[in-house]
Amino acid sequence: MRKDTLRINELSAKHLKRKDALLTDNHVLETEIVGELKDLEVAAVELEGKIEAAVEEKRVTLANVVEAERQIMLWERKIQARSPHTGSHTTAFAW
C-alpha cells in the first residue's frame, strides 16, 4: 500500500510539473503570437496608407490625362480652323 501511495505521489508531482511547463509554454507562445499580430496590424495600417496614396495618385494622374487630351483636342480644332486646307485629315507642321 505504501508503495502505491509513493507511486501516486510521484506521478502526481510529475504531472504537476508537466502542467506547469505547458502553462508556461502556452503563455510564452501566446505572448509571441500577440506581438506578431500587433506587428502585422501595424504593417497592414501602413499598407492601407500606401494603397490610399496610390489610389489618390491614380485619380490625379487620370485627371491630368483627361485634361491633356482635352487640350490636345482644343489645339487640333484651332489648327484645323486656321489650316488653309480645311477638311484635311492630316496636319503638316512646317517649323
PDB file of N, CA and C in Angstrom:
ATOM      1  N   MET A   1       0.825  -1.189   0.000  1.00  0.00           N
ATOM      2  CA  MET A   1       0.000   0.000   0.000  1.00  0.00           C
ATOM      3  C   MET A   1       0.873   1.258   0.000  1.00  0.00           C
ATOM      4  N   ARG A   2       1.903   1.256   0.789  1.00  0.00           N
ATOM      5  CA  ARG A   2       2.813   2.392   0.864  1.00  0.00           C
ATOM      6  C   ARG A   2       3.494   2.619  -0.496  1.00  0.00           C
ATOM      7  N   LYS A   3       3.842   1.528  -1.155  1.00  0.00           N
ATOM      8  CA  LYS A   3       4.483   1.604  -2.456  1.00  0.00           C
ATOM      9  C   LYS A   3       3.540   2.266  -3.469  1.00  0.00           C
ATOM     10  N   ASP A   4       2.277   1.937  -3.418  1.00  0.00           N
ATOM     11  CA  ASP A   4       1.288   2.526  -4.317  1.00  0.00           C
ATOM     12  C   ASP A   4       1.125   4.018  -4.035  1.00  0.00           C
ATOM     13  N   THR A   5       1.125   4.380  -2.784  1.00  0.00           N
ATOM     14  CA  THR A   5       0.986   5.783  -2.401  1.00  0.00           C
ATOM     15  C   THR A   5       2.176   6.593  -2.913  1.00  0.00           C
ATOM     16  N   LEU A   6       3.379   6.044  -2.764  1.00  0.00           N
ATOM     17  CA  LEU A   6       4.577   6.719  -3.269  1.00  0.00           C
ATOM     18  C   LEU A   6       4.506   6.886  -4.791  1.00  0.00           C
ATOM     19  N   ARG A   7       4.075   5.844  -5.453  1.00  0.00           N
ATOM     20  CA  ARG A   7       3.970   5.895  -6.919  1.00  0.00           C
ATOM     21  C   ARG A   7       2.950   6.954  -7.344  1.00  0.00           C
ATOM     22  N   ILE A   8       1.825   7.007  -6.663  1.00  0.00           N
ATOM     23  CA  ILE A   8       0.795   8.002  -6.975  1.00  0.00           C
ATOM     24  C   ILE A   8       1.337   9.410  -6.737  1.00  0.00           C
ATOM     25  N   ASN A   9       2.053   9.602  -5.653  1.00  0.00           N
ATOM     26  CA  ASN A   9       2.638  10.916  -5.351  1.00  0.00           C
ATOM     27  C   ASN A   9       3.667  11.320  -6.414  1.00  0.00           C
ATOM     28  N   GLU A  10       4.479  10.358  -6.842  1.00  0.00           N
ATOM     29  CA  GLU A  10       5.474  10.631  -7.880  1.00  0.00           C
ATOM     30  C   GLU A  10       4.790  11.027  -9.194  1.00  0.00           C
ATOM     31  N   LEU A  11       3.782  10.253  -9.562  1.00  0.00           N
ATOM     32  CA  LEU A  11       3.055  10.554 -10.794  1.00  0.00           C
ATOM     33  C   LEU A  11       2.341  11.906 -10.705  1.00  0.00           C
ATOM     34  N   SER A  12       1.791  12.189  -9.542  1.00  0.00           N
ATOM     35  CA  SER A  12       1.099  13.462  -9.342  1.00  0.00           C
ATOM     36  C   SER A  12       2.083  14.627  -9.472  1.00  0.00           C
ATOM     37  N   ALA A  13       3.251  14.494  -8.870  1.00  0.00           N
ATOM     38  CA  ALA A  13       4.273  15.542  -8.959  1.00  0.00           C
ATOM     39  C   ALA A  13       4.755  15.696 -10.402  1.00  0.00           C
ATOM     40  N   LYS A  14       4.929  14.561 -11.081  1.00  0.00           N
ATOM     41  CA  LYS A  14       5.378  14.580 -12.469  1.00  0.00           C
ATOM     42  C   LYS A  14       4.355  15.300 -13.357  1.00  0.00           C
ATOM     43  N   HIS A  15       3.092  15.000 -13.160  1.00  0.00           N
ATOM     44  CA  HIS A  15       2.031  15.630 -13.946  1.00  0.00           C
ATOM     45  C   HIS A  15       1.901  17.117 -13.612  1.00  0.00           C
ATOM     46  N   LEU A  16       2.116  17.452 -12.355  1.00  0.00           N
ATOM     47  CA  LEU A  16       2.057  18.853 -11.955  1.00  0.00           C
ATOM     48  C   LEU A  16       3.173  19.648 -12.643  1.00  0.00           C
ATOM     49  N   LYS A  17       4.376  19.063 -12.714  1.00  0.00           N
ATOM     50  CA  LYS A  17       5.489  19.718 -13.408  1.00  0.00           C
ATOM     51  C   LYS A  17       5.171  19.883 -14.897  1.00  0.00           C
ATOM     52  N   ARG A  18       4.600  18.852 -15.495  1.00  0.00           N
ATOM     53  CA  ARG A  18       4.238  18.930 -16.913  1.00  0.00           C
ATOM     54  C   ARG A  18       3.179  20.011 -17.147  1.00  0.00           C
ATOM     55  N   LYS A  19       2.217  20.061 -16.230  1.00  0.00           N
ATOM     56  CA  LYS A  19       1.158  21.059 -16.337  1.00  0.00           C
ATOM     57  C   LYS A  19       1.753  22.462 -16.259  1.00  0.00           C
ATOM     58  N   ASP A  20       2.646  22.684 -15.292  1.00  0.00           N
ATOM     59  CA  ASP A  20       3.285  23.993 -15.149  1.00  0.00           C
ATOM     60  C   ASP A  20       4.106  24.345 -16.391  1.00  0.00           C
ATOM     61  N   ALA A  21       4.825  23.349 -16.917  1.00  0.00           N
ATOM     62  CA  ALA A  21       5.630  23.581 -18.121  1.00  0.00           C
ATOM     63  C   ALA A  21       4.727  23.941 -19.301  1.00  0.00           C
ATOM     64  N   LEU A  22       3.602  23.237 -19.440  1.00  0.00           N
ATOM     65  CA  LEU A  22       2.667  23.539 -20.525  1.00  0.00           C
ATOM     66  C   LEU A  22       2.056  24.931 -20.372  1.00  0.00           C
ATOM     67  N   LEU A  23       1.702  25.288 -19.157  1.00  0.00           N
ATOM     68  CA  LEU A  23       1.144  26.619 -18.921  1.00  0.00           C
ATOM     69  C   LEU A  23       2.163  27.706 -19.271  1.00  0.00           C
ATOM     70  N   THR A  24       3.413  27.480 -18.879  1.00  0.00           N
ATOM     71  CA  THR A  24       4.471  28.439 -19.199  1.00  0.00           C
ATOM     72  C   THR A  24       4.675  28.526 -20.705  1.00  0.00           C
ATOM     73  N   ASP A  25       4.751  27.370 -21.361  1.00  0.00           N
ATOM     74  CA  ASP A  25       4.919  27.346 -22.819  1.00  0.00           C
ATOM     75  C   ASP A  25       3.760  28.051 -23.522  1.00  0.00           C
ATOM     76  N   ASN A  26       2.549  27.791 -23.052  1.00  0.00           N
ATOM     77  CA  ASN A  26       1.369  28.430 -23.645  1.00  0.00           C
ATOM     78  C   ASN A  26       1.419  29.948 -23.476  1.00  0.00           C
ATOM     79  N   HIS A  27       1.835  30.391 -22.300  1.00  0.00           N
ATOM     80  CA  HIS A  27       1.918  31.828 -22.045  1.00  0.00           C
ATOM     81  C   HIS A  27       2.972  32.477 -22.944  1.00  0.00           C
ATOM     82  N   VAL A  28       4.123  31.826 -23.068  1.00  0.00           N
ATOM     83  CA  VAL A  28       5.191  32.347 -23.931  1.00  0.00           C
ATOM     84  C   VAL A  28       4.711  32.395 -25.380  1.00  0.00           C
ATOM     85  N   LEU A  29       4.084  31.324 -25.833  1.00  0.00           N
ATOM     86  CA  LEU A  29       3.589  31.260 -27.207  1.00  0.00           C
ATOM     87  C   LEU A  29       2.523  32.326 -27.459  1.00  0.00           C
ATOM     88  N   GLU A  30       1.626  32.488 -26.508  1.00  0.00           N
ATOM     89  CA  GLU A  30       0.579  33.497 -26.642  1.00  0.00           C
ATOM     90  C   GLU A  30       1.187  34.897 -26.723  1.00  0.00           C
ATOM     91  N   THR A  31       2.186  35.167 -25.901  1.00  0.00           N
ATOM     92  CA  THR A  31       2.858  36.465 -25.926  1.00  0.00           C
ATOM     93  C   THR A  31       3.528  36.705 -27.276  1.00  0.00           C
ATOM     94  N   GLU A  32       4.192  35.686 -27.812  1.00  0.00           N
ATOM     95  CA  GLU A  32       4.839  35.806 -29.118  1.00  0.00           C
ATOM     96  C   GLU A  32       3.813  36.073 -30.218  1.00  0.00           C
ATOM     97  N   ILE A  33       2.712  35.334 -30.181  1.00  0.00           N
ATOM     98  CA  ILE A  33       1.678  35.482 -31.209  1.00  0.00           C
ATOM     99  C   ILE A  33       1.036  36.863 -31.133  1.00  0.00           C
ATOM    100  N   VAL A  34       0.758  37.336 -29.926  1.00  0.00           N
ATOM    101  CA  VAL A  34       0.168  38.666 -29.770  1.00  0.00           C
ATOM    102  C   VAL A  34       1.124  39.727 -30.316  1.00  0.00           C
ATOM    103  N   GLY A  35       2.409  39.570 -30.043  1.00  0.00           N
ATOM    104  CA  GLY A  35       3.401  40.506 -30.580  1.00  0.00           C
ATOM    105  C   GLY A  35       3.437  40.491 -32.095  1.00  0.00           C
ATOM    106  N   GLU A  36       3.410  39.295 -32.676  1.00  0.00           N
ATOM    107  CA  GLU A  36       3.404  39.173 -34.136  1.00  0.00           C
ATOM    108  C   GLU A  36       2.140  39.790 -34.732  1.00  0.00           C
ATOM    109  N   LEU A  37       1.005  39.562 -34.081  1.00  0.00           N
ATOM    110  CA  LEU A  37      -0.253  40.139 -34.570  1.00  0.00           C
ATOM    111  C   LEU A  37      -0.211  41.667 -34.531  1.00  0.00           C
ATOM    112  N   LYS A  38       0.372  42.221 -33.472  1.00  0.00           N
ATOM    113  CA  LYS A  38       0.488  43.680 -33.393  1.00  0.00           C
ATOM    114  C   LYS A  38       1.383  44.204 -34.509  1.00  0.00           C
ATOM    115  N   ASP A  39       2.493  43.506 -34.768  1.00  0.00           N
ATOM    116  CA  ASP A  39       3.387  43.906 -35.862  1.00  0.00           C
ATOM    117  C   ASP A  39       2.660  43.840 -37.205  1.00  0.00           C
ATOM    118  N   LEU A  40       1.883  42.771 -37.407  1.00  0.00           N
ATOM    119  CA  LEU A  40       1.135  42.623 -38.659  1.00  0.00           C
ATOM    120  C   LEU A  40       0.059  43.699 -38.791  1.00  0.00           C
ATOM    121  N   GLU A  41      -0.539  44.063 -37.677  1.00  0.00           N
ATOM    122  CA  GLU A  41      -1.557  45.114 -37.700  1.00  0.00           C
ATOM    123  C   GLU A  41      -0.933  46.449 -38.109  1.00  0.00           C
ATOM    124  N   VAL A  42       0.237  46.744 -37.563  1.00  0.00           N
ATOM    125  CA  VAL A  42       0.944  47.973 -37.936  1.00  0.00           C
ATOM    126  C   VAL A  42       1.285  47.946 -39.426  1.00  0.00           C
ATOM    127  N   ALA A  43       1.771  46.802 -39.899  1.00  0.00           N
ATOM    128  CA  ALA A  43       2.115  46.666 -41.321  1.00  0.00           C
ATOM    129  C   ALA A  43       0.872  46.845 -42.192  1.00  0.00           C
ATOM    130  N   ALA A  44      -0.256  46.295 -41.748  1.00  0.00           N
ATOM    131  CA  ALA A  44      -1.499  46.420 -42.513  1.00  0.00           C
ATOM    132  C   ALA A  44      -1.945  47.879 -42.595  1.00  0.00           C
ATOM    133  N   VAL A  45      -1.815  48.600 -41.500  1.00  0.00           N
ATOM    134  CA  VAL A  45      -2.190  50.018 -41.497  1.00  0.00           C
ATOM    135  C   VAL A  45      -1.281  50.800 -42.445  1.00  0.00           C
ATOM    136  N   GLU A  46       0.021  50.480 -42.425  1.00  0.00           N
ATOM    137  CA  GLU A  46       0.955  51.146 -43.340  1.00  0.00           C
ATOM    138  C   GLU A  46       0.593  50.852 -44.793  1.00  0.00           C
ATOM    139  N   LEU A  47       0.258  49.598 -45.077  1.00  0.00           N
ATOM    140  CA  LEU A  47      -0.124  49.230 -46.442  1.00  0.00           C
ATOM    141  C   LEU A  47      -1.409  49.929 -46.867  1.00  0.00           C
ATOM    142  N   GLU A  48      -2.360  50.040 -45.956  1.00  0.00           N
ATOM    143  CA  GLU A  48      -3.598  50.751 -46.277  1.00  0.00           C
ATOM    144  C   GLU A  48      -3.302  52.203 -46.637  1.00  0.00           C
ATOM    145  N   GLY A  49      -2.381  52.810 -45.899  1.00  0.00           N
ATOM    146  CA  GLY A  49      -1.988  54.183 -46.211  1.00  0.00           C
ATOM    147  C   GLY A  49      -1.356  54.285 -47.585  1.00  0.00           C
ATOM    148  N   LYS A  50      -0.486  53.323 -47.905  1.00  0.00           N
ATOM    149  CA  LYS A  50       0.157  53.323 -49.223  1.00  0.00           C
ATOM    150  C   LYS A  50      -0.869  53.108 -50.329  1.00  0.00           C
ATOM    151  N   ILE A  51      -1.840  52.240 -50.076  1.00  0.00           N
ATOM    152  CA  ILE A  51      -2.889  51.987 -51.069  1.00  0.00           C
ATOM    153  C   ILE A  51      -3.710  53.254 -51.298  1.00  0.00           C
ATOM    154  N   GLU A  52      -4.083  53.916 -50.212  1.00  0.00           N
ATOM    155  CA  GLU A  52      -4.858  55.151 -50.346  1.00  0.00           C
ATOM    156  C   GLU A  52      -4.070  56.203 -51.126  1.00  0.00           C
ATOM    157  N   ALA A  53      -2.772  56.301 -50.848  1.00  0.00           N
ATOM    158  CA  ALA A  53      -1.932  57.267 -51.566  1.00  0.00           C
ATOM    159  C   ALA A  53      -1.850  56.906 -53.046  1.00  0.00           C
ATOM    160  N   ALA A  54      -1.716  55.617 -53.342  1.00  0.00           N
ATOM    161  CA  ALA A  54      -1.632  55.176 -54.740  1.00  0.00           C
ATOM    162  C   ALA A  54      -2.946  55.435 -55.470  1.00  0.00           C
ATOM    163  N   VAL A  55      -4.061  55.193 -54.801  1.00  0.00           N
ATOM    164  CA  VAL A  55      -5.371  55.443 -55.416  1.00  0.00           C
ATOM    165  C   VAL A  55      -5.533  56.936 -55.704  1.00  0.00           C
ATOM    166  N   GLU A  56      -5.122  57.768 -54.767  1.00  0.00           N
ATOM    167  CA  GLU A  56      -5.210  59.219 -54.978  1.00  0.00           C
ATOM    168  C   GLU A  56      -4.289  59.654 -56.114  1.00  0.00           C
ATOM    169  N   GLU A  57      -3.078  59.102 -56.152  1.00  0.00           N
ATOM    170  CA  GLU A  57      -2.147  59.427 -57.236  1.00  0.00           C
ATOM    171  C   GLU A  57      -2.722  59.001 -58.588  1.00  0.00           C
ATOM    172  N   LYS A  58      -3.373  57.847 -58.619  1.00  0.00           N
ATOM    173  CA  LYS A  58      -4.001  57.371 -59.854  1.00  0.00           C
ATOM    174  C   LYS A  58      -5.111  58.324 -60.281  1.00  0.00           C
ATOM    175  N   ARG A  59      -5.918  58.761 -59.315  1.00  0.00           N
ATOM    176  CA  ARG A  59      -7.015  59.679 -59.619  1.00  0.00           C
ATOM    177  C   ARG A  59      -6.474  60.976 -60.214  1.00  0.00           C
ATOM    178  N   VAL A  60      -5.435  61.520 -59.597  1.00  0.00           N
ATOM    179  CA  VAL A  60      -4.839  62.766 -60.083  1.00  0.00           C
ATOM    180  C   VAL A  60      -4.239  62.563 -61.474  1.00  0.00           C
ATOM    181  N   THR A  61      -3.550  61.440 -61.664  1.00  0.00           N
ATOM    182  CA  THR A  61      -2.941  61.152 -62.965  1.00  0.00           C
ATOM    183  C   THR A  61      -4.001  61.034 -64.049  1.00  0.00           C
ATOM    184  N   LEU A  62      -5.084  60.327 -63.756  1.00  0.00           N
ATOM    185  CA  LEU A  62      -6.167  60.204 -64.736  1.00  0.00           C
ATOM    186  C   LEU A  62      -6.783  61.561 -65.057  1.00  0.00           C
ATOM    187  N   ALA A  63      -6.948  62.386 -64.032  1.00  0.00           N
ATOM    188  CA  ALA A  63      -7.485  63.729 -64.268  1.00  0.00           C
ATOM    189  C   ALA A  63      -6.532  64.528 -65.149  1.00  0.00           C
ATOM    190  N   ASN A  64      -5.229  64.378 -64.923  1.00  0.00           N
ATOM    191  CA  ASN A  64      -4.242  65.075 -65.757  1.00  0.00           C
ATOM    192  C   ASN A  64      -4.275  64.569 -67.199  1.00  0.00           C
ATOM    193  N   VAL A  65      -4.447  63.270 -67.373  1.00  0.00           N
ATOM    194  CA  VAL A  65      -4.529  62.693 -68.719  1.00  0.00           C
ATOM    195  C   VAL A  65      -5.767  63.225 -69.443  1.00  0.00           C
ATOM    196  N   VAL A  66      -6.887  63.250 -68.753  1.00  0.00           N
ATOM    197  CA  VAL A  66      -8.124  63.763 -69.357  1.00  0.00           C
ATOM    198  C   VAL A  66      -7.942  65.226 -69.749  1.00  0.00           C
ATOM    199  N   GLU A  67      -7.332  66.006 -68.874  1.00  0.00           N
ATOM    200  CA  GLU A  67      -7.094  67.422 -69.183  1.00  0.00           C
ATOM    201  C   GLU A  67      -6.143  67.565 -70.367  1.00  0.00           C
ATOM    202  N   ALA A  68      -5.103  66.752 -70.421  1.00  0.00           N
ATOM    203  CA  ALA A  68      -4.160  66.800 -71.548  1.00  0.00           C
ATOM    204  C   ALA A  68      -4.869  66.437 -72.849  1.00  0.00           C
ATOM    205  N   GLU A  69      -5.720  65.422 -72.810  1.00  0.00           N
ATOM    206  CA  GLU A  69      -6.477  65.040 -74.010  1.00  0.00           C
ATOM    207  C   GLU A  69      -7.411  66.167 -74.448  1.00  0.00           C
ATOM    208  N   ARG A  70      -8.008  66.827 -73.489  1.00  0.00           N
ATOM    209  CA  ARG A  70      -8.894  67.954 -73.796  1.00  0.00           C
ATOM    210  C   ARG A  70      -8.103  69.080 -74.460  1.00  0.00           C
ATOM    211  N   GLN A  71      -6.931  69.374 -73.920  1.00  0.00           N
ATOM    212  CA  GLN A  71      -6.077  70.414 -74.502  1.00  0.00           C
ATOM    213  C   GLN A  71      -5.638  70.040 -75.917  1.00  0.00           C
ATOM    214  N   ILE A  72      -5.305  68.776 -76.123  1.00  0.00           N
ATOM    215  CA  ILE A  72      -4.916  68.302 -77.458  1.00  0.00           C
ATOM    216  C   ILE A  72      -6.056  68.507 -78.443  1.00  0.00           C
ATOM    217  N   MET A  73      -7.269  68.140 -78.021  1.00  0.00           N
ATOM    218  CA  MET A  73      -8.427  68.317 -78.902  1.00  0.00           C
ATOM    219  C   MET A  73      -8.639  69.792 -79.231  1.00  0.00           C
ATOM    220  N   LEU A  74      -8.474  70.676 -78.244  1.00  0.00           N
ATOM    221  CA  LEU A  74      -8.628  72.107 -78.495  1.00  0.00           C
ATOM    222  C   LEU A  74      -7.585  72.606 -79.484  1.00  0.00           C
ATOM    223  N   TRP A  75      -6.349  72.170 -79.312  1.00  0.00           N
ATOM    224  CA  TRP A  75      -5.287  72.586 -80.237  1.00  0.00           C
ATOM    225  C   TRP A  75      -5.540  72.039 -81.638  1.00  0.00           C
ATOM    226  N   GLU A  76      -6.022  70.818 -81.720  1.00  0.00           N
ATOM    227  CA  GLU A  76      -6.337  70.248 -83.037  1.00  0.00           C
ATOM    228  C   GLU A  76      -7.429  71.056 -83.724  1.00  0.00           C
ATOM    229  N   ARG A  77      -8.436  71.472 -82.971  1.00  0.00           N
ATOM    230  CA  ARG A  77      -9.513  72.289 -83.539  1.00  0.00           C
ATOM    231  C   ARG A  77      -8.975  73.641 -84.017  1.00  0.00           C
ATOM    232  N   LYS A  78      -8.106  74.250 -83.193  1.00  0.00           N
ATOM    233  CA  LYS A  78      -7.526  75.537 -83.582  1.00  0.00           C
ATOM    234  C   LYS A  78      -6.695  75.395 -84.857  1.00  0.00           C
ATOM    235  N   ILE A  79      -5.909  74.334 -84.923  1.00  0.00           N
ATOM    236  CA  ILE A  79      -5.072  74.097 -86.098  1.00  0.00           C
ATOM    237  C   ILE A  79      -5.941  73.886 -87.325  1.00  0.00           C
ATOM    238  N   GLN A  80      -6.999  73.104 -87.181  1.00  0.00           N
ATOM    239  CA  GLN A  80      -7.892  72.851 -88.317  1.00  0.00           C
ATOM    240  C   GLN A  80      -8.602  74.130 -88.742  1.00  0.00           C
ATOM    241  N   ALA A  81      -8.956  74.961 -87.778  1.00  0.00           N
ATOM    242  CA  ALA A  81      -9.654  76.206 -88.100  1.00  0.00           C
ATOM    243  C   ALA A  81      -8.744  77.168 -88.854  1.00  0.00           C
ATOM    244  N   ARG A  82      -7.464  77.153 -88.591  1.00  0.00           N
ATOM    245  CA  ARG A  82      -6.517  78.054 -89.243  1.00  0.00           C
ATOM    246  C   ARG A  82      -5.893  77.444 -90.494  1.00  0.00           C
ATOM    247  N   SER A  83      -6.106  76.181 -90.687  1.00  0.00           N
ATOM    248  CA  SER A  83      -5.494  75.499 -91.824  1.00  0.00           C
ATOM    249  C   SER A  83      -6.145  75.949 -93.122  1.00  0.00           C
ATOM    250  N   PRO A  84      -5.327  76.238 -94.144  1.00  0.00           N
ATOM    251  CA  PRO A  84      -5.908  76.624 -95.428  1.00  0.00           C
ATOM    252  C   PRO A  84      -6.584  75.434 -96.107  1.00  0.00           C
ATOM    253  N   HIS A  85      -6.256  74.242 -95.695  1.00  0.00           N
ATOM    254  CA  HIS A  85      -6.837  73.029 -96.283  1.00  0.00           C
ATOM    255  C   HIS A  85      -7.881  72.459 -95.329  1.00  0.00           C
ATOM    256  N   THR A  86      -8.898  73.219 -95.019  1.00  0.00           N
ATOM    257  CA  THR A  86      -9.930  72.772 -94.098  1.00  0.00           C
ATOM    258  C   THR A  86     -10.562  71.502 -94.634  1.00  0.00           C
ATOM    259  N   GLY A  87     -10.756  70.573 -93.741  1.00  0.00           N
ATOM    260  CA  GLY A  87     -11.323  69.293 -94.142  1.00  0.00           C
ATOM    261  C   GLY A  87     -10.257  68.243 -94.327  1.00  0.00           C
ATOM    262  N   SER A  88      -9.029  68.649 -94.359  1.00  0.00           N
ATOM    263  CA  SER A  88      -7.936  67.685 -94.493  1.00  0.00           C
ATOM    264  C   SER A  88      -7.775  66.935 -93.181  1.00  0.00           C
ATOM    265  N   HIS A  89      -7.588  65.644 -93.280  1.00  0.00           N
ATOM    266  CA  HIS A  89      -7.469  64.832 -92.072  1.00  0.00           C
ATOM    267  C   HIS A  89      -6.056  64.808 -91.518  1.00  0.00           C
ATOM    268  N   THR A  90      -5.113  65.252 -92.289  1.00  0.00           N
ATOM    269  CA  THR A  90      -3.735  65.270 -91.806  1.00  0.00           C
ATOM    270  C   THR A  90      -3.286  66.707 -91.669  1.00  0.00           C
ATOM    271  N   THR A  91      -2.475  66.947 -90.698  1.00  0.00           N
ATOM    272  CA  THR A  91      -1.961  68.286 -90.472  1.00  0.00           C
ATOM    273  C   THR A  91      -0.448  68.223 -90.560  1.00  0.00           C
ATOM    274  N   ALA A  92       0.112  69.039 -91.431  1.00  0.00           N
ATOM    275  CA  ALA A  92       1.568  69.073 -91.576  1.00  0.00           C
ATOM    276  C   ALA A  92       2.079  70.325 -90.894  1.00  0.00           C
ATOM    277  N   PHE A  93       3.110  70.168 -90.136  1.00  0.00           N
ATOM    278  CA  PHE A  93       3.710  71.296 -89.445  1.00  0.00           C
ATOM    279  C   PHE A  93       4.999  71.676 -90.158  1.00  0.00           C
ATOM    280  N   ALA A  94       5.145  72.942 -90.437  1.00  0.00           N
ATOM    281  CA  ALA A  94       6.381  73.432 -91.046  1.00  0.00           C
ATOM    282  C   ALA A  94       7.070  74.296 -90.005  1.00  0.00           C
ATOM    283  N   TRP A  95       8.105  73.797 -89.451  1.00  0.00           N
ATOM    284  CA  TRP A  95       8.813  74.537 -88.393  1.00  0.00           C
ATOM    285  C   TRP A  95       9.950  75.254 -88.958  1.00  0.00           C
TER     286      TRP A  95
END
